mmCIF file with all atom_site columns, C-alpha atoms in Angstrom:
data_model
loop_
_atom_site.group_PDB
_atom_site.id
_atom_site.type_symbol
_atom_site.label_atom_id
_atom_site.label_alt_id
_atom_site.label_comp_id
_atom_site.label_asym_id
_atom_site.label_entity_id
_atom_site.label_seq_id
_atom_site.pdbx_PDB_ins_code
_atom_site.Cartn_x
_atom_site.Cartn_y
_atom_site.Cartn_z
_atom_site.occupancy
_atom_site.B_iso_or_equiv
_atom_site.pdbx_formal_charge
_atom_site.auth_seq_id
_atom_site.auth_comp_id
_atom_site.auth_asym_id
_atom_site.auth_atom_id
_atom_site.pdbx_PDB_model_num
ATOM 1   C CA . GLU A 1 1   ? 6.493   15.370  10.178  1.00 85.00 ? 3   GLU A CA 1
ATOM 2   C CA . ASP A 1 2   ? 5.434   11.738  9.935   1.00 89.00 ? 4   ASP A CA 1
ATOM 3   C CA . GLN A 1 3   ? 7.978   9.712   7.981   1.00 93.00 ? 5   GLN A CA 1
ATOM 4   C CA . VAL A 1 4   ? 8.830   6.106   7.185   1.00 96.00 ? 6   VAL A CA 1
ATOM 5   C CA . THR A 1 5   ? 12.180  5.088   5.664   1.00 96.00 ? 7   THR A CA 1
ATOM 6   C CA . GLN A 1 6   ? 13.119  1.608   4.482   1.00 97.00 ? 8   GLN A CA 1
ATOM 7   C CA . SER A 1 7   ? 16.587  0.221   3.851   1.00 97.00 ? 9   SER A CA 1
ATOM 8   C CA . PRO A 1 8   ? 18.149  -1.114  1.795   1.00 97.00 ? 10  PRO A CA 1
ATOM 9   C CA . GLU A 1 9   ? 16.313  -0.160  -1.404  1.00 96.00 ? 11  GLU A CA 1
ATOM 10  C CA . ALA A 1 10  ? 17.315  -3.451  -2.979  1.00 97.00 ? 12  ALA A CA 1
ATOM 11  C CA . LEU A 1 11  ? 18.741  -6.689  -1.606  1.00 98.00 ? 13  LEU A CA 1
ATOM 12  C CA . ARG A 1 12  ? 20.077  -9.717  -3.437  1.00 98.00 ? 14  ARG A CA 1
ATOM 13  C CA . LEU A 1 13  ? 20.461  -12.961 -1.517  1.00 98.00 ? 15  LEU A CA 1
ATOM 14  C CA . GLN A 1 14  ? 21.427  -16.488 -2.351  1.00 98.00 ? 16  GLN A CA 1
ATOM 15  C CA . GLU A 1 15  ? 18.869  -19.121 -1.472  1.00 98.00 ? 17  GLU A CA 1
ATOM 16  C CA . GLY A 1 16  ? 19.331  -19.987 2.199   1.00 97.00 ? 18  GLY A CA 1
ATOM 17  C CA . GLU A 1 17  ? 21.185  -16.760 3.037   1.00 98.00 ? 19  GLU A CA 1
ATOM 18  C CA . SER A 1 18  ? 19.325  -15.096 5.922   1.00 98.00 ? 20  SER A CA 1
ATOM 19  C CA . SER A 1 19  ? 19.081  -11.307 6.243   1.00 98.00 ? 21  SER A CA 1
ATOM 20  C CA . SER A 1 20  ? 16.973  -8.440  7.603   1.00 98.00 ? 22  SER A CA 1
ATOM 21  C CA . LEU A 1 21  ? 15.094  -5.510  6.143   1.00 98.00 ? 23  LEU A CA 1
ATOM 22  C CA . ASN A 1 22  ? 14.863  -2.277  8.105   1.00 98.00 ? 24  ASN A CA 1
ATOM 23  C CA . CYS A 1 23  ? 11.960  0.159   8.538   1.00 98.00 ? 25  CYS A CA 1
ATOM 24  C CA . SER A 1 24  ? 12.593  3.346   10.522  1.00 98.00 ? 26  SER A CA 1
ATOM 25  C CA . TYR A 1 25  ? 9.624   5.483   11.468  1.00 97.00 ? 27  TYR A CA 1
ATOM 26  C CA . THR A 1 26  ? 8.755   8.835   12.998  1.00 95.00 ? 28  THR A CA 1
ATOM 27  C CA . VAL A 1 27  ? 5.012   8.998   13.521  1.00 91.00 ? 29  VAL A CA 1
ATOM 28  C CA . SER A 1 28  ? 2.947   10.901  16.011  1.00 86.00 ? 30  SER A CA 1
ATOM 29  C CA . GLY A 1 29  ? 0.484   8.655   17.751  1.00 88.00 ? 31  GLY A CA 1
ATOM 30  C CA . LEU A 1 30  ? 1.627   5.304   16.328  1.00 90.00 ? 32  LEU A CA 1
ATOM 31  C CA . ARG A 1 31  ? -1.421  3.136   15.846  1.00 89.00 ? 33  ARG A CA 1
ATOM 32  C CA . GLY A 1 32  ? 0.441   0.150   14.411  1.00 93.00 ? 34  GLY A CA 1
ATOM 33  C CA . LEU A 1 33  ? 3.320   -0.872  12.132  1.00 96.00 ? 35  LEU A CA 1
ATOM 34  C CA . PHE A 1 34  ? 2.301   -2.865  9.061   1.00 96.00 ? 36  PHE A CA 1
ATOM 35  C CA . TRP A 1 35  ? 4.278   -5.051  6.667   1.00 98.00 ? 37  TRP A CA 1
ATOM 36  C CA . TYR A 1 36  ? 3.164   -5.871  3.139   1.00 97.00 ? 38  TYR A CA 1
ATOM 37  C CA . ARG A 1 37  ? 4.489   -8.000  0.310   1.00 98.00 ? 39  ARG A CA 1
ATOM 38  C CA . GLN A 1 38  ? 4.051   -6.800  -3.274  1.00 97.00 ? 40  GLN A CA 1
ATOM 39  C CA . ASP A 1 39  ? 4.667   -8.996  -6.310  1.00 97.00 ? 41  ASP A CA 1
ATOM 40  C CA . PRO A 1 40  ? 5.223   -7.384  -9.732  1.00 94.00 ? 42  PRO A CA 1
ATOM 41  C CA . GLY A 1 41  ? 1.975   -6.247  -11.322 1.00 93.00 ? 43  GLY A CA 1
ATOM 42  C CA . LYS A 1 42  ? -0.085  -6.909  -8.186  1.00 96.00 ? 44  LYS A CA 1
ATOM 43  C CA . GLY A 1 43  ? -1.412  -4.992  -5.217  1.00 97.00 ? 45  GLY A CA 1
ATOM 44  C CA . PRO A 1 44  ? 0.291   -5.061  -1.814  1.00 97.00 ? 46  PRO A CA 1
ATOM 45  C CA . GLU A 1 45  ? -0.610  -8.117  0.250   1.00 96.00 ? 47  GLU A CA 1
ATOM 46  C CA . PHE A 1 46  ? -0.921  -7.687  4.010   1.00 95.00 ? 48  PHE A CA 1
ATOM 47  C CA . LEU A 1 47  ? 1.563   -9.696  6.112   1.00 96.00 ? 49  LEU A CA 1
ATOM 48  C CA . PHE A 1 48  ? 1.760   -8.455  9.715   1.00 93.00 ? 50  PHE A CA 1
ATOM 49  C CA . THR A 1 49  ? 0.663   -5.804  12.172  1.00 96.00 ? 51  THR A CA 1
ATOM 50  C CA . LEU A 1 50  ? 2.811   -4.912  15.188  1.00 97.00 ? 52  LEU A CA 1
ATOM 51  C CA . TYR A 1 51  ? 1.400   -2.675  17.904  1.00 94.00 ? 53  TYR A CA 1
ATOM 52  C CA . SER A 1 52  ? 3.971   -2.288  20.663  1.00 93.00 ? 54  SER A CA 1
ATOM 53  C CA . ALA A 1 53  ? 7.742   -2.346  21.166  1.00 94.00 ? 55  ALA A CA 1
ATOM 54  C CA . GLY A 1 54  ? 9.003   -5.865  21.771  1.00 96.00 ? 56  GLY A CA 1
ATOM 55  C CA . GLU A 1 55  ? 6.223   -7.499  19.827  1.00 97.00 ? 57  GLU A CA 1
ATOM 56  C CA . GLU A 1 56  ? 7.116   -10.185 17.274  1.00 97.00 ? 58  GLU A CA 1
ATOM 57  C CA . LYS A 1 57  ? 5.074   -11.903 14.555  1.00 97.00 ? 59  LYS A CA 1
ATOM 58  C CA . GLU A 1 58  ? 6.072   -14.881 12.404  1.00 97.00 ? 60  GLU A CA 1
ATOM 59  C CA . LYS A 1 59  ? 4.874   -16.387 9.162   1.00 94.00 ? 61  LYS A CA 1
ATOM 60  C CA . GLU A 1 60  ? 6.831   -19.187 7.525   1.00 95.00 ? 62  GLU A CA 1
ATOM 61  C CA . ARG A 1 61  ? 10.342  -17.814 6.879   1.00 97.00 ? 63  ARG A CA 1
ATOM 62  C CA . LEU A 1 62  ? 9.432   -14.249 7.884   1.00 98.00 ? 64  LEU A CA 1
ATOM 63  C CA . LYS A 1 63  ? 9.606   -12.699 11.335  1.00 98.00 ? 65  LYS A CA 1
ATOM 64  C CA . ALA A 1 64  ? 8.733   -9.071  12.055  1.00 98.00 ? 66  ALA A CA 1
ATOM 65  C CA . THR A 1 65  ? 9.917   -7.240  15.163  1.00 98.00 ? 67  THR A CA 1
ATOM 66  C CA . LEU A 1 66  ? 9.263   -3.755  16.536  1.00 97.00 ? 68  LEU A CA 1
ATOM 67  C CA . THR A 1 67  ? 11.180  -1.261  18.642  1.00 95.00 ? 69  THR A CA 1
ATOM 68  C CA . LYS A 1 68  ? 10.215  2.316   19.522  1.00 93.00 ? 70  LYS A CA 1
ATOM 69  C CA . LYS A 1 69  ? 11.938  3.648   16.396  1.00 94.00 ? 71  LYS A CA 1
ATOM 70  C CA . GLU A 1 70  ? 12.353  0.726   14.005  1.00 97.00 ? 72  GLU A CA 1
ATOM 71  C CA . SER A 1 71  ? 10.868  -2.454  12.692  1.00 98.00 ? 73  SER A CA 1
ATOM 72  C CA . PHE A 1 72  ? 12.781  -5.329  11.165  1.00 98.00 ? 74  PHE A CA 1
ATOM 73  C CA . LEU A 1 73  ? 11.635  -8.025  8.797   1.00 98.00 ? 75  LEU A CA 1
ATOM 74  C CA . HIS A 1 74  ? 13.922  -11.010 9.262   1.00 98.00 ? 76  HIS A CA 1
ATOM 75  C CA . ILE A 1 75  ? 14.039  -13.545 6.456   1.00 98.00 ? 77  ILE A CA 1
ATOM 76  C CA . THR A 1 76  ? 15.431  -16.925 7.463   1.00 98.00 ? 78  THR A CA 1
ATOM 77  C CA . ALA A 1 77  ? 16.758  -19.314 4.812   1.00 97.00 ? 79  ALA A CA 1
ATOM 78  C CA . PRO A 1 78  ? 14.923  -17.533 1.979   1.00 97.00 ? 80  PRO A CA 1
ATOM 79  C CA . LYS A 1 79  ? 13.721  -19.278 -1.155  1.00 98.00 ? 81  LYS A CA 1
ATOM 80  C CA . PRO A 1 80  ? 13.341  -17.805 -4.667  1.00 97.00 ? 82  PRO A CA 1
ATOM 81  C CA . GLU A 1 81  ? 9.587   -17.521 -4.117  1.00 97.00 ? 83  GLU A CA 1
ATOM 82  C CA . ASP A 1 82  ? 10.287  -14.960 -1.384  1.00 98.00 ? 84  ASP A CA 1
ATOM 83  C CA . SER A 1 83  ? 11.452  -12.548 -4.085  1.00 98.00 ? 85  SER A CA 1
ATOM 84  C CA . ALA A 1 84  ? 9.176   -9.493  -3.976  1.00 98.00 ? 86  ALA A CA 1
ATOM 85  C CA . THR A 1 85  ? 9.034   -5.898  -2.802  1.00 97.00 ? 87  THR A CA 1
ATOM 86  C CA . TYR A 1 86  ? 8.372   -5.557  0.911   1.00 98.00 ? 88  TYR A CA 1
ATOM 87  C CA . LEU A 1 87  ? 6.616   -2.432  2.123   1.00 97.00 ? 89  LEU A CA 1
ATOM 88  C CA . CYS A 1 88  ? 6.236   -1.163  5.636   1.00 97.00 ? 90  CYS A CA 1
ATOM 89  C CA . ALA A 1 89  ? 3.714   1.423   6.779   1.00 95.00 ? 91  ALA A CA 1
ATOM 90  C CA . ALA A 1 90  ? 3.094   3.226   10.049  1.00 94.00 ? 92  ALA A CA 1
ATOM 91  C CA . GLY A 1 91  ? -0.431  4.038   11.125  1.00 92.00 ? 93  GLY A CA 1
ATOM 92  C CA . SER A 1 92  ? -1.115  7.377   12.750  1.00 90.00 ? 94  SER A CA 1
ATOM 93  C CA . SER A 1 93  ? -3.947  7.543   15.248  1.00 87.00 ? 95  SER A CA 1
ATOM 94  C CA . ASN A 1 94  ? -3.803  11.333  14.866  1.00 85.00 ? 96  ASN A CA 1
ATOM 95  C CA . THR A 1 95  ? -4.610  11.336  11.145  1.00 84.00 ? 97  THR A CA 1
ATOM 96  C CA . GLY A 1 96  ? -6.174  7.927   10.686  1.00 84.00 ? 98  GLY A CA 1
ATOM 97  C CA . LYS A 1 97  ? -3.839  7.245   7.767   1.00 89.00 ? 99  LYS A CA 1
ATOM 98  C CA . LEU A 1 98  ? -0.971  4.934   6.907   1.00 92.00 ? 100 LEU A CA 1
ATOM 99  C CA . ILE A 1 99  ? 2.415   6.385   5.951   1.00 93.00 ? 101 ILE A CA 1
ATOM 100 C CA . PHE A 1 100 ? 4.271   4.054   3.588   1.00 94.00 ? 102 PHE A CA 1
ATOM 101 C CA . GLY A 1 101 ? 7.983   3.589   3.102   1.00 95.00 ? 103 GLY A CA 1
ATOM 102 C CA . GLN A 1 102 ? 9.497   3.300   -0.369  1.00 95.00 ? 104 GLN A CA 1
ATOM 103 C CA . GLY A 1 103 ? 9.931   -0.446  -0.100  1.00 96.00 ? 105 GLY A CA 1
ATOM 104 C CA . THR A 1 104 ? 12.791  -2.945  -0.289  1.00 97.00 ? 106 THR A CA 1
ATOM 105 C CA . THR A 1 105 ? 13.013  -5.099  -3.396  1.00 97.00 ? 107 THR A CA 1
ATOM 106 C CA . LEU A 1 106 ? 14.313  -8.541  -2.486  1.00 98.00 ? 108 LEU A CA 1
ATOM 107 C CA . GLN A 1 107 ? 15.724  -10.960 -5.035  1.00 98.00 ? 109 GLN A CA 1
ATOM 108 C CA . VAL A 1 108 ? 16.602  -14.475 -3.938  1.00 98.00 ? 110 VAL A CA 1
ATOM 109 C CA . LYS A 1 109 ? 18.687  -16.471 -6.381  1.00 97.00 ? 111 LYS A CA 1
ATOM 110 C CA . PRO A 1 110 ? 18.680  -20.272 -6.441  1.00 96.00 ? 112 PRO A CA 1
ATOM 111 C CA . ASN B 2 1   ? -15.232 -13.054 -0.752  1.00 76.00 ? 24  ASN B CA 1
ATOM 112 C CA . ALA B 2 2   ? -13.623 -11.148 -3.618  1.00 85.00 ? 25  ALA B CA 1
ATOM 113 C CA . GLY B 2 3   ? -11.992 -8.613  -1.265  1.00 95.00 ? 26  GLY B CA 1
ATOM 114 C CA . VAL B 2 4   ? -11.196 -5.378  -3.099  1.00 97.00 ? 27  VAL B CA 1
ATOM 115 C CA . THR B 2 5   ? -11.883 -5.287  -6.830  1.00 97.00 ? 28  THR B CA 1
ATOM 116 C CA . GLN B 2 6   ? -10.863 -2.618  -9.334  1.00 98.00 ? 29  GLN B CA 1
ATOM 117 C CA . THR B 2 7   ? -11.836 -1.915  -12.926 1.00 97.00 ? 30  THR B CA 1
ATOM 118 C CA . PRO B 2 8   ? -10.385 -1.532  -15.451 1.00 97.00 ? 31  PRO B CA 1
ATOM 119 C CA . LYS B 2 9   ? -7.021  -3.322  -15.086 1.00 97.00 ? 32  LYS B CA 1
ATOM 120 C CA . PHE B 2 10  ? -5.404  -1.369  -17.903 1.00 97.00 ? 33  PHE B CA 1
ATOM 121 C CA . GLN B 2 11  ? -6.301  1.887   -19.649 1.00 97.00 ? 34  GLN B CA 1
ATOM 122 C CA . VAL B 2 12  ? -4.679  4.145   -22.214 1.00 98.00 ? 35  VAL B CA 1
ATOM 123 C CA . LEU B 2 13  ? -5.949  7.712   -22.518 1.00 97.00 ? 36  LEU B CA 1
ATOM 124 C CA . LYS B 2 14  ? -5.059  10.701  -24.620 1.00 98.00 ? 37  LYS B CA 1
ATOM 125 C CA . THR B 2 15  ? -4.268  13.994  -22.937 1.00 98.00 ? 38  THR B CA 1
ATOM 126 C CA . GLY B 2 16  ? -7.506  15.770  -22.036 1.00 97.00 ? 39  GLY B CA 1
ATOM 127 C CA . GLN B 2 17  ? -9.711  12.683  -21.971 1.00 98.00 ? 40  GLN B CA 1
ATOM 128 C CA . SER B 2 18  ? -11.654 11.795  -18.867 1.00 97.00 ? 41  SER B CA 1
ATOM 129 C CA . MET B 2 19  ? -12.262 8.488   -17.144 1.00 97.00 ? 42  MET B CA 1
ATOM 130 C CA . THR B 2 20  ? -13.477 6.944   -13.913 1.00 98.00 ? 43  THR B CA 1
ATOM 131 C CA . LEU B 2 21  ? -11.692 4.180   -12.022 1.00 98.00 ? 44  LEU B CA 1
ATOM 132 C CA . GLN B 2 22  ? -14.035 1.927   -10.099 1.00 98.00 ? 45  GLN B CA 1
ATOM 133 C CA . CYS B 2 23  ? -13.384 0.225   -6.763  1.00 98.00 ? 46  CYS B CA 1
ATOM 134 C CA . ALA B 2 24  ? -15.596 -2.048  -4.687  1.00 98.00 ? 47  ALA B CA 1
ATOM 135 C CA . GLN B 2 25  ? -15.054 -4.023  -1.475  1.00 97.00 ? 48  GLN B CA 1
ATOM 136 C CA . ASP B 2 26  ? -17.145 -6.781  0.064   1.00 96.00 ? 49  ASP B CA 1
ATOM 137 C CA . MET B 2 27  ? -15.557 -6.833  3.531   1.00 95.00 ? 50  MET B CA 1
ATOM 138 C CA . ASN B 2 28  ? -18.023 -4.378  5.112   1.00 95.00 ? 51  ASN B CA 1
ATOM 139 C CA . HIS B 2 29  ? -15.179 -1.904  5.639   1.00 95.00 ? 52  HIS B CA 1
ATOM 140 C CA . ASN B 2 30  ? -15.906 1.686   6.562   1.00 95.00 ? 53  ASN B CA 1
ATOM 141 C CA . SER B 2 31  ? -12.806 3.425   5.191   1.00 95.00 ? 54  SER B CA 1
ATOM 142 C CA . MET B 2 32  ? -11.598 3.408   1.608   1.00 96.00 ? 55  MET B CA 1
ATOM 143 C CA . TYR B 2 33  ? -8.514  4.926   -0.073  1.00 97.00 ? 56  TYR B CA 1
ATOM 144 C CA . TRP B 2 34  ? -7.052  5.738   -3.469  1.00 98.00 ? 57  TRP B CA 1
ATOM 145 C CA . TYR B 2 35  ? -3.267  5.636   -3.938  1.00 98.00 ? 58  TYR B CA 1
ATOM 146 C CA . ARG B 2 36  ? -0.967  6.066   -6.868  1.00 98.00 ? 59  ARG B CA 1
ATOM 147 C CA . GLN B 2 37  ? 2.338   4.216   -7.115  1.00 97.00 ? 60  GLN B CA 1
ATOM 148 C CA . ASP B 2 38  ? 5.198   5.552   -9.193  1.00 94.00 ? 61  ASP B CA 1
ATOM 149 C CA . PRO B 2 39  ? 8.770   4.229   -9.450  1.00 87.00 ? 62  PRO B CA 1
ATOM 150 C CA . GLY B 2 40  ? 10.900  5.670   -6.656  1.00 80.00 ? 63  GLY B CA 1
ATOM 151 C CA . MET B 2 41  ? 7.924   7.504   -5.104  1.00 81.00 ? 64  MET B CA 1
ATOM 152 C CA . GLY B 2 42  ? 6.231   4.726   -3.190  1.00 85.00 ? 65  GLY B CA 1
ATOM 153 C CA . LEU B 2 43  ? 2.512   4.766   -2.482  1.00 94.00 ? 66  LEU B CA 1
ATOM 154 C CA . ARG B 2 44  ? 1.011   8.248   -2.316  1.00 94.00 ? 67  ARG B CA 1
ATOM 155 C CA . LEU B 2 45  ? -2.483  8.922   -1.014  1.00 96.00 ? 68  LEU B CA 1
ATOM 156 C CA . ILE B 2 46  ? -4.750  10.745  -3.451  1.00 97.00 ? 69  ILE B CA 1
ATOM 157 C CA . TYR B 2 47  ? -8.094  10.815  -1.632  1.00 97.00 ? 70  TYR B CA 1
ATOM 158 C CA . TYR B 2 48  ? -9.751  8.845   1.092   1.00 96.00 ? 71  TYR B CA 1
ATOM 159 C CA . SER B 2 49  ? -13.166 8.268   2.584   1.00 96.00 ? 72  SER B CA 1
ATOM 160 C CA . ALA B 2 50  ? -13.134 7.649   6.319   1.00 92.00 ? 73  ALA B CA 1
ATOM 161 C CA . SER B 2 51  ? -16.773 6.575   6.249   1.00 92.00 ? 74  SER B CA 1
ATOM 162 C CA . GLU B 2 52  ? -19.746 6.531   3.922   1.00 92.00 ? 75  GLU B CA 1
ATOM 163 C CA . GLY B 2 53  ? -20.712 10.080  3.052   1.00 90.00 ? 76  GLY B CA 1
ATOM 164 C CA . THR B 2 54  ? -17.296 11.652  3.691   1.00 94.00 ? 77  THR B CA 1
ATOM 165 C CA . THR B 2 55  ? -14.276 12.238  1.469   1.00 96.00 ? 78  THR B CA 1
ATOM 166 C CA . ASP B 2 56  ? -10.998 14.058  2.118   1.00 95.00 ? 79  ASP B CA 1
ATOM 167 C CA . LYS B 2 57  ? -7.885  15.040  0.206   1.00 96.00 ? 80  LYS B CA 1
ATOM 168 C CA . GLY B 2 58  ? -4.689  13.121  0.626   1.00 94.00 ? 81  GLY B CA 1
ATOM 169 C CA . GLU B 2 59  ? -1.155  14.000  -0.343  1.00 92.00 ? 82  GLU B CA 1
ATOM 170 C CA . VAL B 2 60  ? -1.635  14.428  -4.132  1.00 96.00 ? 83  VAL B CA 1
ATOM 171 C CA . PRO B 2 61  ? -5.292  15.323  -4.897  1.00 97.00 ? 84  PRO B CA 1
ATOM 172 C CA . ASN B 2 62  ? -4.821  17.786  -7.769  1.00 97.00 ? 85  ASN B CA 1
ATOM 173 C CA . GLY B 2 63  ? -6.443  16.639  -11.016 1.00 97.00 ? 86  GLY B CA 1
ATOM 174 C CA . TYR B 2 64  ? -8.659  14.044  -9.334  1.00 98.00 ? 87  TYR B CA 1
ATOM 175 C CA . ASN B 2 65  ? -12.128 13.808  -7.859  1.00 97.00 ? 88  ASN B CA 1
ATOM 176 C CA . VAL B 2 66  ? -13.763 11.016  -5.910  1.00 98.00 ? 89  VAL B CA 1
ATOM 177 C CA . SER B 2 67  ? -17.223 9.745   -5.084  1.00 97.00 ? 90  SER B CA 1
ATOM 178 C CA . ARG B 2 68  ? -18.169 7.429   -2.238  1.00 96.00 ? 91  ARG B CA 1
ATOM 179 C CA . LEU B 2 69  ? -21.197 5.941   -3.934  1.00 90.00 ? 92  LEU B CA 1
ATOM 180 C CA . ASN B 2 70  ? -22.194 3.740   -0.991  1.00 95.00 ? 93  ASN B CA 1
ATOM 181 C CA . LYS B 2 71  ? -20.409 1.742   1.692   1.00 96.00 ? 94  LYS B CA 1
ATOM 182 C CA . ARG B 2 72  ? -19.007 -0.716  -0.865  1.00 97.00 ? 95  ARG B CA 1
ATOM 183 C CA . GLU B 2 73  ? -17.950 1.541   -3.733  1.00 97.00 ? 96  GLU B CA 1
ATOM 184 C CA . PHE B 2 74  ? -15.420 4.370   -4.074  1.00 98.00 ? 97  PHE B CA 1
ATOM 185 C CA . SER B 2 75  ? -14.627 5.802   -7.509  1.00 98.00 ? 98  SER B CA 1
ATOM 186 C CA . LEU B 2 76  ? -11.779 8.008   -8.714  1.00 98.00 ? 99  LEU B CA 1
ATOM 187 C CA . ARG B 2 77  ? -12.310 10.389  -11.632 1.00 98.00 ? 100 ARG B CA 1
ATOM 188 C CA . LEU B 2 78  ? -9.797  12.087  -13.870 1.00 97.00 ? 101 LEU B CA 1
ATOM 189 C CA . GLU B 2 79  ? -11.597 14.994  -15.525 1.00 93.00 ? 102 GLU B CA 1
ATOM 190 C CA . SER B 2 80  ? -8.856  15.976  -17.978 1.00 97.00 ? 103 SER B CA 1
ATOM 191 C CA . ALA B 2 81  ? -6.025  13.461  -18.019 1.00 97.00 ? 104 ALA B CA 1
ATOM 192 C CA . ALA B 2 82  ? -2.416  14.631  -18.200 1.00 97.00 ? 105 ALA B CA 1
ATOM 193 C CA . PRO B 2 83  ? 0.767   12.626  -18.911 1.00 97.00 ? 106 PRO B CA 1
ATOM 194 C CA . SER B 2 84  ? 1.827   13.259  -15.275 1.00 97.00 ? 107 SER B CA 1
ATOM 195 C CA . GLN B 2 85  ? -1.091  11.054  -14.235 1.00 98.00 ? 108 GLN B CA 1
ATOM 196 C CA . THR B 2 86  ? 0.463   8.010   -15.881 1.00 98.00 ? 109 THR B CA 1
ATOM 197 C CA . SER B 2 87  ? 0.777   5.649   -12.937 1.00 98.00 ? 110 SER B CA 1
ATOM 198 C CA . VAL B 2 88  ? -0.545  2.539   -11.255 1.00 98.00 ? 111 VAL B CA 1
ATOM 199 C CA . TYR B 2 89  ? -3.613  3.252   -9.128  1.00 98.00 ? 112 TYR B CA 1
ATOM 200 C CA . PHE B 2 90  ? -4.555  1.178   -6.109  1.00 98.00 ? 113 PHE B CA 1
ATOM 201 C CA . CYS B 2 91  ? -7.726  1.190   -4.105  1.00 98.00 ? 114 CYS B CA 1
ATOM 202 C CA . ALA B 2 92  ? -7.620  -0.016  -0.498  1.00 97.00 ? 115 ALA B CA 1
ATOM 203 C CA . SER B 2 93  ? -10.034 -0.452  2.369   1.00 96.00 ? 116 SER B CA 1
ATOM 204 C CA . THR B 2 94  ? -9.906  -0.965  6.113   1.00 94.00 ? 117 THR B CA 1
ATOM 205 C CA . ILE B 2 95  ? -12.411 -1.494  8.865   1.00 91.00 ? 118 ILE B CA 1
ATOM 206 C CA . ILE B 2 96  ? -11.810 2.066   10.104  1.00 84.00 ? 119 ILE B CA 1
ATOM 207 C CA . GLY B 2 97  ? -8.949  4.501   10.688  1.00 79.00 ? 120 GLY B CA 1
ATOM 208 C CA . ALA B 2 98  ? -5.287  3.535   10.820  1.00 77.00 ? 121 ALA B CA 1
ATOM 209 C CA . ASN B 2 99  ? -5.713  -0.222  10.725  1.00 86.00 ? 122 ASN B CA 1
ATOM 210 C CA . GLU B 2 100 ? -4.308  -2.700  8.221   1.00 90.00 ? 123 GLU B CA 1
ATOM 211 C CA . GLN B 2 101 ? -5.521  -1.872  4.726   1.00 94.00 ? 124 GLN B CA 1
ATOM 212 C CA . PHE B 2 102 ? -6.394  -4.403  2.056   1.00 96.00 ? 125 PHE B CA 1
ATOM 213 C CA . PHE B 2 103 ? -5.547  -3.547  -1.509  1.00 97.00 ? 126 PHE B CA 1
ATOM 214 C CA . GLY B 2 104 ? -7.072  -4.208  -4.898  1.00 98.00 ? 127 GLY B CA 1
ATOM 215 C CA . PRO B 2 105 ? -5.066  -5.515  -7.874  1.00 97.00 ? 128 PRO B CA 1
ATOM 216 C CA . GLY B 2 106 ? -4.501  -2.046  -9.335  1.00 97.00 ? 129 GLY B CA 1
ATOM 217 C CA . THR B 2 107 ? -5.240  -0.134  -12.550 1.00 98.00 ? 130 THR B CA 1
ATOM 218 C CA . ARG B 2 108 ? -2.311  0.598   -14.840 1.00 97.00 ? 131 ARG B CA 1
ATOM 219 C CA . LEU B 2 109 ? -3.035  3.928   -16.557 1.00 98.00 ? 132 LEU B CA 1
ATOM 220 C CA . THR B 2 110 ? -1.057  5.464   -19.394 1.00 98.00 ? 133 THR B CA 1
ATOM 221 C CA . VAL B 2 111 ? -1.788  8.991   -20.588 1.00 98.00 ? 134 VAL B CA 1
ATOM 222 C CA . LEU B 2 112 ? -0.312  9.850   -23.980 1.00 97.00 ? 135 LEU B CA 1
#
């Protein structure tokens, strides 16, 4: 069964304290691994797509990496404006759908 | 480009009432999706339309119907609303298949 699991559920960091969010996946026919940011009361906003193990993508303080079983979202020297829920999703070429994880809610305190 | 738009943004219904949630995209995408998001449950797929003229059930289709009106528009209908349908509803679209999806701002629905 296709499944995506994110950990931790919630993460509190001090401003400048780097950390990583984990996304483990089991998907038949992985089409891509997607990261989204969701602010309260808004729709998910697309961040990155990763297609193959070893691939990395960066955007400001965020870097996403991919292995054959996991993806990590590394946050370097976070700022309060990075506070949000981060969702990952795995795309299945077999079903043509995305399978979403439950999300990690990040709070960065000044 | 407006991207994906949804109406209404908020709605309160009484049990048994019906309503239609509207979604439109201006990105010339082929595939469109309806999700619901509940605390602790993540995003769950209700229905999707892989291309104009086709619709299919997702993970939680019971109590809902959909219409792919044209390439741009995909509506979700609740025929007889129930309190269990209280949720935030998101519409999304993608060029085709399992590619990155782009989401609308959501409709927050409360059923009393």
